[in-house]
PDB file of C-alpha atoms in Angstrom:
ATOM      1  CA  UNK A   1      34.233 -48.478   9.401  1.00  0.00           C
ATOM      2  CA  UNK A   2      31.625 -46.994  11.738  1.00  0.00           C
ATOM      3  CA  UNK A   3      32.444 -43.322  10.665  1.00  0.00           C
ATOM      4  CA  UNK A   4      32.435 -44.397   6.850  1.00  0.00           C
ATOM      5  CA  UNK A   5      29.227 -46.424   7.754  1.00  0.00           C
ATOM      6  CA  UNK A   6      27.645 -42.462   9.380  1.00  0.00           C
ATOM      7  CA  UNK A   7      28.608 -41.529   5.605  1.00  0.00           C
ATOM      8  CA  UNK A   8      26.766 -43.606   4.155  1.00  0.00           C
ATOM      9  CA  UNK A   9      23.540 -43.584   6.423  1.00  0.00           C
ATOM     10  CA  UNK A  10      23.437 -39.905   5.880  1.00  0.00           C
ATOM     11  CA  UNK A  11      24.570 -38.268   2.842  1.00  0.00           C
ATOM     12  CA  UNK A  12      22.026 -37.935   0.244  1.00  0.00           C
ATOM     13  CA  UNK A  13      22.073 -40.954  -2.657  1.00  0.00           C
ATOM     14  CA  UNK A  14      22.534 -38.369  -5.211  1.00  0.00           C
ATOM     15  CA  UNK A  15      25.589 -37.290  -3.581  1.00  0.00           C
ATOM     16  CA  UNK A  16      27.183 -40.586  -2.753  1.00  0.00           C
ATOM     17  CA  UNK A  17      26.209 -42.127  -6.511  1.00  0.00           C
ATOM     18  CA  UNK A  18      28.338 -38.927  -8.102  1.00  0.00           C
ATOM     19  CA  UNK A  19      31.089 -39.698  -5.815  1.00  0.00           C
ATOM     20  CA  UNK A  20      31.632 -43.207  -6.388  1.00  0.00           C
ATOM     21  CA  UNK A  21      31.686 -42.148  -9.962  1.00  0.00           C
ATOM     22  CA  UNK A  22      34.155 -39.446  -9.766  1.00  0.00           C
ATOM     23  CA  UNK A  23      36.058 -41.704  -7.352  1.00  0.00           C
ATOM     24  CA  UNK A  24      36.113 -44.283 -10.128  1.00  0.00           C
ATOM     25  CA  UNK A  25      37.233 -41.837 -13.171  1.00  0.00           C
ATOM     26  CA  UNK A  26      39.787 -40.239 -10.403  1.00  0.00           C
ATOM     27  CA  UNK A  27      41.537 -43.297  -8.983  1.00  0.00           C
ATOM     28  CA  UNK A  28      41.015 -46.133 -11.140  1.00  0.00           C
ATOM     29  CA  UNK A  29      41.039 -44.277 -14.622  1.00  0.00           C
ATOM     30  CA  UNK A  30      43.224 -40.891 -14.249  1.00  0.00           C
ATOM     31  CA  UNK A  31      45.709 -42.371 -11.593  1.00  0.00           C
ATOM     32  CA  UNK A  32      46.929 -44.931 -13.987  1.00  0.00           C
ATOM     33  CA  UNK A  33      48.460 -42.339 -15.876  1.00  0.00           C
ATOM     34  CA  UNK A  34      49.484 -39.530 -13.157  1.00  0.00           C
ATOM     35  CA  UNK A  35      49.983 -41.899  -9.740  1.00  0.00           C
ATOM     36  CA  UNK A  36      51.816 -38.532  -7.985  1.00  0.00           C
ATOM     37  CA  UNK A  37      47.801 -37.368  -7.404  1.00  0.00           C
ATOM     38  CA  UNK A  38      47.408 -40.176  -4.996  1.00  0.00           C
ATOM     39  CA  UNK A  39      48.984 -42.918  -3.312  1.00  0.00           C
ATOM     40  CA  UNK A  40      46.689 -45.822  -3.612  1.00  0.00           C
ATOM     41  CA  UNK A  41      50.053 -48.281  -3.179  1.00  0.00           C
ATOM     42  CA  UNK A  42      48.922 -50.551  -6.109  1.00  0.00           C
ATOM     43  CA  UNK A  43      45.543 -51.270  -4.546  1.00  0.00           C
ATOM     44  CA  UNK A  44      47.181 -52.245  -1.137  1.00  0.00           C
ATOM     45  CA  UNK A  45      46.573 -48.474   0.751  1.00  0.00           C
ATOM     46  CA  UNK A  46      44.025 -47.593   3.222  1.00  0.00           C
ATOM     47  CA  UNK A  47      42.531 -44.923   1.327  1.00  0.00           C
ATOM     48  CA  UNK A  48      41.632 -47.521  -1.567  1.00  0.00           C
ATOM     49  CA  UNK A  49      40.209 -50.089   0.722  1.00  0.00           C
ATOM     50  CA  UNK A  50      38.247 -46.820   2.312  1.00  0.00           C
ATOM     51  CA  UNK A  51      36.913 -45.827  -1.505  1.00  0.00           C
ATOM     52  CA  UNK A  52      36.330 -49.316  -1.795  1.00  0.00           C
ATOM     53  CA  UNK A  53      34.193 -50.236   1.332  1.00  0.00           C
ATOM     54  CA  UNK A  54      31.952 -46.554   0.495  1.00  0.00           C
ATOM     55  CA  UNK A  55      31.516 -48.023  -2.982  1.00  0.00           C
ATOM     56  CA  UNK A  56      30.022 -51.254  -1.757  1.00  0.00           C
ATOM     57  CA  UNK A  57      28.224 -49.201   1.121  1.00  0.00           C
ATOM     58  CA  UNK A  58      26.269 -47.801  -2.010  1.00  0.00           C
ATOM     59  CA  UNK A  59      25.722 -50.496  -3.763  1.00  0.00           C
ATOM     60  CA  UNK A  60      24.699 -52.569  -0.874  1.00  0.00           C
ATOM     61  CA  UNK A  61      22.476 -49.747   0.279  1.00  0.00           C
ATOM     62  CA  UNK A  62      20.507 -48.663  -2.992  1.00  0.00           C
ATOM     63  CA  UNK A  63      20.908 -51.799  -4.755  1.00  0.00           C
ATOM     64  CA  UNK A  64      21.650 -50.193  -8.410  1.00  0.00           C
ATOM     65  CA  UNK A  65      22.435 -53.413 -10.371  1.00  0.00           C
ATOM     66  CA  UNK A  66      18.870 -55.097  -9.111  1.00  0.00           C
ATOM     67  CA  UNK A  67      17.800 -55.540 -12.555  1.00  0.00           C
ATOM     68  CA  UNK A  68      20.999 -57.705 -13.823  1.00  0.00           C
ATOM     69  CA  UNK A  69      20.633 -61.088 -13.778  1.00  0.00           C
ATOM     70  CA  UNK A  70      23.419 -63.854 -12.541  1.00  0.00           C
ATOM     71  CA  UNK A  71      24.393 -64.722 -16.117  1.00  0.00           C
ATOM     72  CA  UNK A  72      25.185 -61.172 -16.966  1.00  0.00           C
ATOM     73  CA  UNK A  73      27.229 -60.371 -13.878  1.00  0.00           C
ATOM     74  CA  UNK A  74      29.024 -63.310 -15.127  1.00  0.00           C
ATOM     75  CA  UNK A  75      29.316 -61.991 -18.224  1.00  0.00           C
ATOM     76  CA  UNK A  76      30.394 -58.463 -17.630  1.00  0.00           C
ATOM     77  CA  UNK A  77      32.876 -60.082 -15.452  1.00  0.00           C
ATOM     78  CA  UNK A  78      34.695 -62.400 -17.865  1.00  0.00           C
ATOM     79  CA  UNK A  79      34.397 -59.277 -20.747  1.00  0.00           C
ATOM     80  CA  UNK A  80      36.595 -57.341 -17.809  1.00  0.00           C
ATOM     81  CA  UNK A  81      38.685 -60.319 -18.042  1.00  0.00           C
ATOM     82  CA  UNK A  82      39.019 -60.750 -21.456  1.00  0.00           C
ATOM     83  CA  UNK A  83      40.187 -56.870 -22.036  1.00  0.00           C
ATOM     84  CA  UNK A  84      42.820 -56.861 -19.563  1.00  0.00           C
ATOM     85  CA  UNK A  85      44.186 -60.310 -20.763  1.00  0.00           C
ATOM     86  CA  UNK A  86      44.057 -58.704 -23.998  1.00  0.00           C
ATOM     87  CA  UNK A  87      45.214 -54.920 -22.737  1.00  0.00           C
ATOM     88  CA  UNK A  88      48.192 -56.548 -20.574  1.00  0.00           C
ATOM     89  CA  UNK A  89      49.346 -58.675 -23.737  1.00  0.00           C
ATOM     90  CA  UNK A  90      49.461 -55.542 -25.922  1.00  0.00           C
ATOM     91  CA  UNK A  91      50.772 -53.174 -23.607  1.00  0.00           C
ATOM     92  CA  UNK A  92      53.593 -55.415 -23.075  1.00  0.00           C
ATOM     93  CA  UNK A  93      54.207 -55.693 -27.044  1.00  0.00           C
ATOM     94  CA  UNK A  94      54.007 -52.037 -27.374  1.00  0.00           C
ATOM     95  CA  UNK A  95      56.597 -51.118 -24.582  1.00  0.00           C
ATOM     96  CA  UNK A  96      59.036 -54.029 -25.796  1.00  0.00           C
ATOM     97  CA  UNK A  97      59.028 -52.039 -29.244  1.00  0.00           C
ATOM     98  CA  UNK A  98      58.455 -48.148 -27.788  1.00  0.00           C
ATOM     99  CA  UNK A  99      60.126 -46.227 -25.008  1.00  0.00           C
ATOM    100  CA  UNK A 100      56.486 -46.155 -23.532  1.00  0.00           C
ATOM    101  CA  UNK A 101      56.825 -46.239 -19.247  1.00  0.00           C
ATOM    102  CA  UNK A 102      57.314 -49.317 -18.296  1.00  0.00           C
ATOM    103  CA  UNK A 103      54.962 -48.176 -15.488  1.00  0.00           C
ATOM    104  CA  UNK A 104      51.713 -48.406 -17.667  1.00  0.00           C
ATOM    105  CA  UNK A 105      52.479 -52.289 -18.138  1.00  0.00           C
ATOM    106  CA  UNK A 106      50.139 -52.775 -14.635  1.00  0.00           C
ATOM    107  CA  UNK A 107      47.582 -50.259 -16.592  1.00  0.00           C
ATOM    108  CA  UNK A 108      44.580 -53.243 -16.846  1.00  0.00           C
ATOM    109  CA  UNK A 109      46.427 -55.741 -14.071  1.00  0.00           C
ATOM    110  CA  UNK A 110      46.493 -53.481 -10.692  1.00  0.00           C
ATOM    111  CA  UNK A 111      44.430 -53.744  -8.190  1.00  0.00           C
ATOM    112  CA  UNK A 112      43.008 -50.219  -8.836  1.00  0.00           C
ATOM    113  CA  UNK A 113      42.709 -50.868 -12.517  1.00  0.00           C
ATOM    114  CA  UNK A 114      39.022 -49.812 -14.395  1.00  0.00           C
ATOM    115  CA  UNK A 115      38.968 -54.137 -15.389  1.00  0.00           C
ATOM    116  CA  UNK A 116      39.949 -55.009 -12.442  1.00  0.00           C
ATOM    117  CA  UNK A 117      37.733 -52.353 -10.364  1.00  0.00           C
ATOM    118  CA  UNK A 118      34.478 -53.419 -12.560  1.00  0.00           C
ATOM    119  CA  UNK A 119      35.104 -57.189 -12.303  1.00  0.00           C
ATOM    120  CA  UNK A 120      35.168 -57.638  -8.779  1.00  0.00           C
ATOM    121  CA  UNK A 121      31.879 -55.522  -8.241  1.00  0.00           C
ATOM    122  CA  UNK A 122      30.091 -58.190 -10.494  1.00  0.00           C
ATOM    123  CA  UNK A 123      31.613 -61.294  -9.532  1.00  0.00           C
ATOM    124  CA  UNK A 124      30.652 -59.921  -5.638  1.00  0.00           C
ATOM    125  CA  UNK A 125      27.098 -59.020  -6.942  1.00  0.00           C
ATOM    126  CA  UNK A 126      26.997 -62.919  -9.539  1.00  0.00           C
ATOM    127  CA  UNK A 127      27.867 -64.631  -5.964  1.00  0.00           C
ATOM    128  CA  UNK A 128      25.132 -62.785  -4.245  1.00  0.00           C
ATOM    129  CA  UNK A 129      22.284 -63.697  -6.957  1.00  0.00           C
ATOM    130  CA  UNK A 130      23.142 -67.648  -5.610  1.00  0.00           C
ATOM    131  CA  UNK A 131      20.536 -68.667  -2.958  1.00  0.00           C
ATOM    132  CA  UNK A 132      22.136 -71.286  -0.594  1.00  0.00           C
ATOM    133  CA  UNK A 133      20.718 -73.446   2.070  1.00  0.00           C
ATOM    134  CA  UNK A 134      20.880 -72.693   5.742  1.00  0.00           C
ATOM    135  CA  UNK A 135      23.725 -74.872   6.286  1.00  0.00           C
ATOM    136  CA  UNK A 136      25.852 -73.324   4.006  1.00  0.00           C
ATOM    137  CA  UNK A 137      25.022 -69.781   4.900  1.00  0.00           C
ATOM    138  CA  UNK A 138      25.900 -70.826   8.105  1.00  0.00           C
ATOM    139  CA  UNK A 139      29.464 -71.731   6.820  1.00  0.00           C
ATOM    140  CA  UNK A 140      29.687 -68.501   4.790  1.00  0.00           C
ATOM    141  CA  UNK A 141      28.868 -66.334   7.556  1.00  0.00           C
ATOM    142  CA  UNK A 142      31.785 -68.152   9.567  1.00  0.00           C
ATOM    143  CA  UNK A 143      34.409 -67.875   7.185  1.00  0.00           C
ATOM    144  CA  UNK A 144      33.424 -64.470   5.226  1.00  0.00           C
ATOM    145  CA  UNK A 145      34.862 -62.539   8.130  1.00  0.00           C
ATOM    146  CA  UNK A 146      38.118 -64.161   8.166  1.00  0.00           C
ATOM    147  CA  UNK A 147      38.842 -64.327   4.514  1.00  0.00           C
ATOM    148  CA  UNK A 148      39.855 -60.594   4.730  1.00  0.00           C
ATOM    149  CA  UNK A 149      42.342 -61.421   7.091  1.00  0.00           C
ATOM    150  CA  UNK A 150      44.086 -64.146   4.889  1.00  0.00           C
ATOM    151  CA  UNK A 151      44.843 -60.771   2.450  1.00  0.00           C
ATOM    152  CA  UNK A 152      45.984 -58.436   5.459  1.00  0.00           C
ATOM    153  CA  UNK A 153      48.019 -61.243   7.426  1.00  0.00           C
ATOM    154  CA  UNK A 154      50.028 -62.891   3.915  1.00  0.00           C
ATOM    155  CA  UNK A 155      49.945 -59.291   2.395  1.00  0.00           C
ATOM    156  CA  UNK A 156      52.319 -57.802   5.363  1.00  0.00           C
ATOM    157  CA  UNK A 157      55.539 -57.078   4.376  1.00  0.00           C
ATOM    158  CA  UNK A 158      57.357 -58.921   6.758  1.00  0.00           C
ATOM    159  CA  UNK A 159      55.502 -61.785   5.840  1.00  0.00           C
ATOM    160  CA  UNK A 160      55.736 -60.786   1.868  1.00  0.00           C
ATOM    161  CA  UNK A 161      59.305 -60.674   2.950  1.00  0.00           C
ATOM    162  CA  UNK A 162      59.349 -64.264   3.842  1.00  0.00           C
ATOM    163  CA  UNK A 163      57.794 -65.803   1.295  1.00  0.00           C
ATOM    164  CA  UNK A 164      59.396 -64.006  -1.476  1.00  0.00           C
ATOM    165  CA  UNK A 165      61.235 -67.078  -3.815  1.00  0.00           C
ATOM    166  CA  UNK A 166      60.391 -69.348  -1.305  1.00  0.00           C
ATOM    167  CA  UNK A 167      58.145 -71.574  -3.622  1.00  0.00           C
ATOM    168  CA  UNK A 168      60.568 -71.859  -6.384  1.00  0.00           C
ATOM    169  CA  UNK A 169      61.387 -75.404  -5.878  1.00  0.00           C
ATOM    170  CA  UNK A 170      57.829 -76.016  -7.290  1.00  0.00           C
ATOM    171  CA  UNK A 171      59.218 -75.741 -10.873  1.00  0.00           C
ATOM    172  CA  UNK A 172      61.072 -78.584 -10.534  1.00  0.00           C
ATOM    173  CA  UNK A 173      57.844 -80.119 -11.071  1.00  0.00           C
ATOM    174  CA  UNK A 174      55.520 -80.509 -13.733  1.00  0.00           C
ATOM    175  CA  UNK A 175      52.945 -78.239 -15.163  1.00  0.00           C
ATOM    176  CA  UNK A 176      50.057 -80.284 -13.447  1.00  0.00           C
ATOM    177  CA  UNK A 177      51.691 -81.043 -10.667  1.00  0.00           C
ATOM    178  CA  UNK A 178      53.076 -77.778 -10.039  1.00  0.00           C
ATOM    179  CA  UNK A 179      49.439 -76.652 -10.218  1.00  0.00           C
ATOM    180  CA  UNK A 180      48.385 -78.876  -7.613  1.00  0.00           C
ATOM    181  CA  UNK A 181      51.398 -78.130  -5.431  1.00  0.00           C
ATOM    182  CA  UNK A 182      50.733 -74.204  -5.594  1.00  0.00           C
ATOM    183  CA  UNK A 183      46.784 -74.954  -4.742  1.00  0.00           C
ATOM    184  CA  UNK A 184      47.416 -76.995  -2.031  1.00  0.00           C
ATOM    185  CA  UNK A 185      50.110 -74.597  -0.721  1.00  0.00           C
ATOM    186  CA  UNK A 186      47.804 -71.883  -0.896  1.00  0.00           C
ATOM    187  CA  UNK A 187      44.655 -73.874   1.065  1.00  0.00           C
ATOM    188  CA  UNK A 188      47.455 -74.062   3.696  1.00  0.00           C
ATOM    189  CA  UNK A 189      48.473 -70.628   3.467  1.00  0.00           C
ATOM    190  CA  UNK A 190      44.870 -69.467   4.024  1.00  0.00           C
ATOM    191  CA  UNK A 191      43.658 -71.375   6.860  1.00  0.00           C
ATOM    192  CA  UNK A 192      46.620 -71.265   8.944  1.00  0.00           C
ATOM    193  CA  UNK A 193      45.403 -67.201   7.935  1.00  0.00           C
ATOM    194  CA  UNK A 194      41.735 -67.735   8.966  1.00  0.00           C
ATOM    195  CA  UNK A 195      42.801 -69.591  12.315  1.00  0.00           C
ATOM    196  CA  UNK A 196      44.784 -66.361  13.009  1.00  0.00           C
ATOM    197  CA  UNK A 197      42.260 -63.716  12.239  1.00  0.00           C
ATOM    198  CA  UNK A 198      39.909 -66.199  14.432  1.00  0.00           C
ATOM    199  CA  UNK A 199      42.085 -65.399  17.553  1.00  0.00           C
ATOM    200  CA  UNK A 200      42.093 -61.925  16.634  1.00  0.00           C
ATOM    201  CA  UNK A 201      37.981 -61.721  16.293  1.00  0.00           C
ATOM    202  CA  UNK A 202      37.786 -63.197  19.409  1.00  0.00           C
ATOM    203  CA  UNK A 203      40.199 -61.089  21.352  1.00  0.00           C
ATOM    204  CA  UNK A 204      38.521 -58.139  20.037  1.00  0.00           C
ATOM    205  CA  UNK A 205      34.708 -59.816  20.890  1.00  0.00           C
ATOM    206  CA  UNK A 206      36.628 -59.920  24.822  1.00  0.00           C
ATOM    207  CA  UNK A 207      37.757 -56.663  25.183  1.00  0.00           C
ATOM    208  CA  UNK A 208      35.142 -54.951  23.274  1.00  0.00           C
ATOM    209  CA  UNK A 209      36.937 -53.285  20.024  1.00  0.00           C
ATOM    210  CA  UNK A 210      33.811 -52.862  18.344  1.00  0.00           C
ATOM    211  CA  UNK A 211      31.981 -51.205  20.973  1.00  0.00           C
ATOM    212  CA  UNK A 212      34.671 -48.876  21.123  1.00  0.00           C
ATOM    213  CA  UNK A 213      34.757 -47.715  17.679  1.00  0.00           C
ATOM    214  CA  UNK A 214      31.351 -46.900  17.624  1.00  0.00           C
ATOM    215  CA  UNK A 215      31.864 -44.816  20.553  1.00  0.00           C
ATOM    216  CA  UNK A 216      35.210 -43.201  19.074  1.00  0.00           C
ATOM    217  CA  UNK A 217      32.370 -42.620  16.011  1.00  0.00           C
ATOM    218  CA  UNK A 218      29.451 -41.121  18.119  1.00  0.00           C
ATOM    219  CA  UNK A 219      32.264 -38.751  19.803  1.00  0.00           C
ATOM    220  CA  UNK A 220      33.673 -37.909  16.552  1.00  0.00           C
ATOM    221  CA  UNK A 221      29.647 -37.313  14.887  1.00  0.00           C
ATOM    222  CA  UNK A 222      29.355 -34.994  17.958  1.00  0.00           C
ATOM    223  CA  UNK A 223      32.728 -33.370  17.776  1.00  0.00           C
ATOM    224  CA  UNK A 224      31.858 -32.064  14.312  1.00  0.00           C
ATOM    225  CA  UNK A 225      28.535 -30.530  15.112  1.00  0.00           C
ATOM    226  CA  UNK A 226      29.459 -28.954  17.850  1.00  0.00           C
ATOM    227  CA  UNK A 227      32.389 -27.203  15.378  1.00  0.00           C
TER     228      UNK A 227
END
């Protein structure tokens, strides 16, 4: 982060506004077709979360969507929606009729989908339009730092591994009760997560991670001008 973050302090807006673009028509567009000209691993690869975190760098930085209201984000969020409900429901009809690849059924579903990809940016920038009260910032800026380790610590395959079929016995249940049963599960799921990734943060705050990486980033800033 501290060597994307030198990125992003210093290369020219012009520059980093064409590459988010390109990045965008390159990995979330052309990939879906050809995946052999990178290995994004469904959304789940370093290099996406890296493409990812200089995208928001931008955004957060310049600000481009200032103009759009809450309501719209909204709106361009649940039109994302809408097309790859739509897209996934059609692509599925086509390839049960077609010997199109079954690959292409993820097309508007992945992670690094175009839908997908736009959707997230505007629910991130509908939340940020919301002006809370101290209190509550308070609790966001607790728990926003954590929430990214519910996704690495549940997302590791040996943990995957684990819980693969191990909710089944849910179905026995019905519809809204199964509902409840999966939402509850997953409140579980994510604060036993968060308490976790609050260890972690807190060994790192001890022996100084952070301080660290911005040293490995100075050396590395220096490394490459003296080259």
């Amino acid at each position: 982060m501290p060597i994307l973050d030198i990125i992003i302090d210093s290369v020219p807006k012009s520059v980093l506004k064409s590459t988010a673009f390109f990045c965008f028509i390159i990995f979330c567009c052309w990939t879906q077709f050809y995946s052999n000209i990178s290995k994004l691993g469904s959304g789940y690869s370093i290099l996406w979360l890296a493409l990812l975190y200089l995208v928001g760098g931008y955004i957060s930085k310049y600000n481009p969507f200032n103009n759009i209201s809450f309501l719209r984000c909204v709106l361009i969020f649940l039109i994302c929606m809408a097309i790859t409900i739509a897209g996934r429901i059609a692509i599925g009809l086509v390839i049960g009729k077609t010997s199109l690849s079954p690959t292409l059924v993820n097309f508007f579903v992945s992670y690094t989908s175009p839908t997908i990809t736009i959707a997230s940016i505007f629910i991130v920038l509908a939340f940020s339009r919301i002006k809370f009260n101290k209190l509550v910032n308070k609790a966001i800026g607790f728990f926003a730092p954590l929430s990214f380790g519910v996704y690495l610590i549940h997302c590791d395959p040996i943990i995957f591994a684990q819980m693969k079929d191990a909710f089944i016995w849910i179905l026995q249940y019905n519809a809204l009760l199964g509902v409840l049963i999966v939402i509850g599960i997953s409140l579980i799921i994510m604060l036993v997560c968060m308490l976790l990734d609050y260890v972690r943060l807190t060994l790192f705050k001890v022996i100084k991670i952070k301080q660290l990486a911005e040293l490995i980033a100075k050396g590395t800033t220096k490394f490459k001008n003296f080259v």
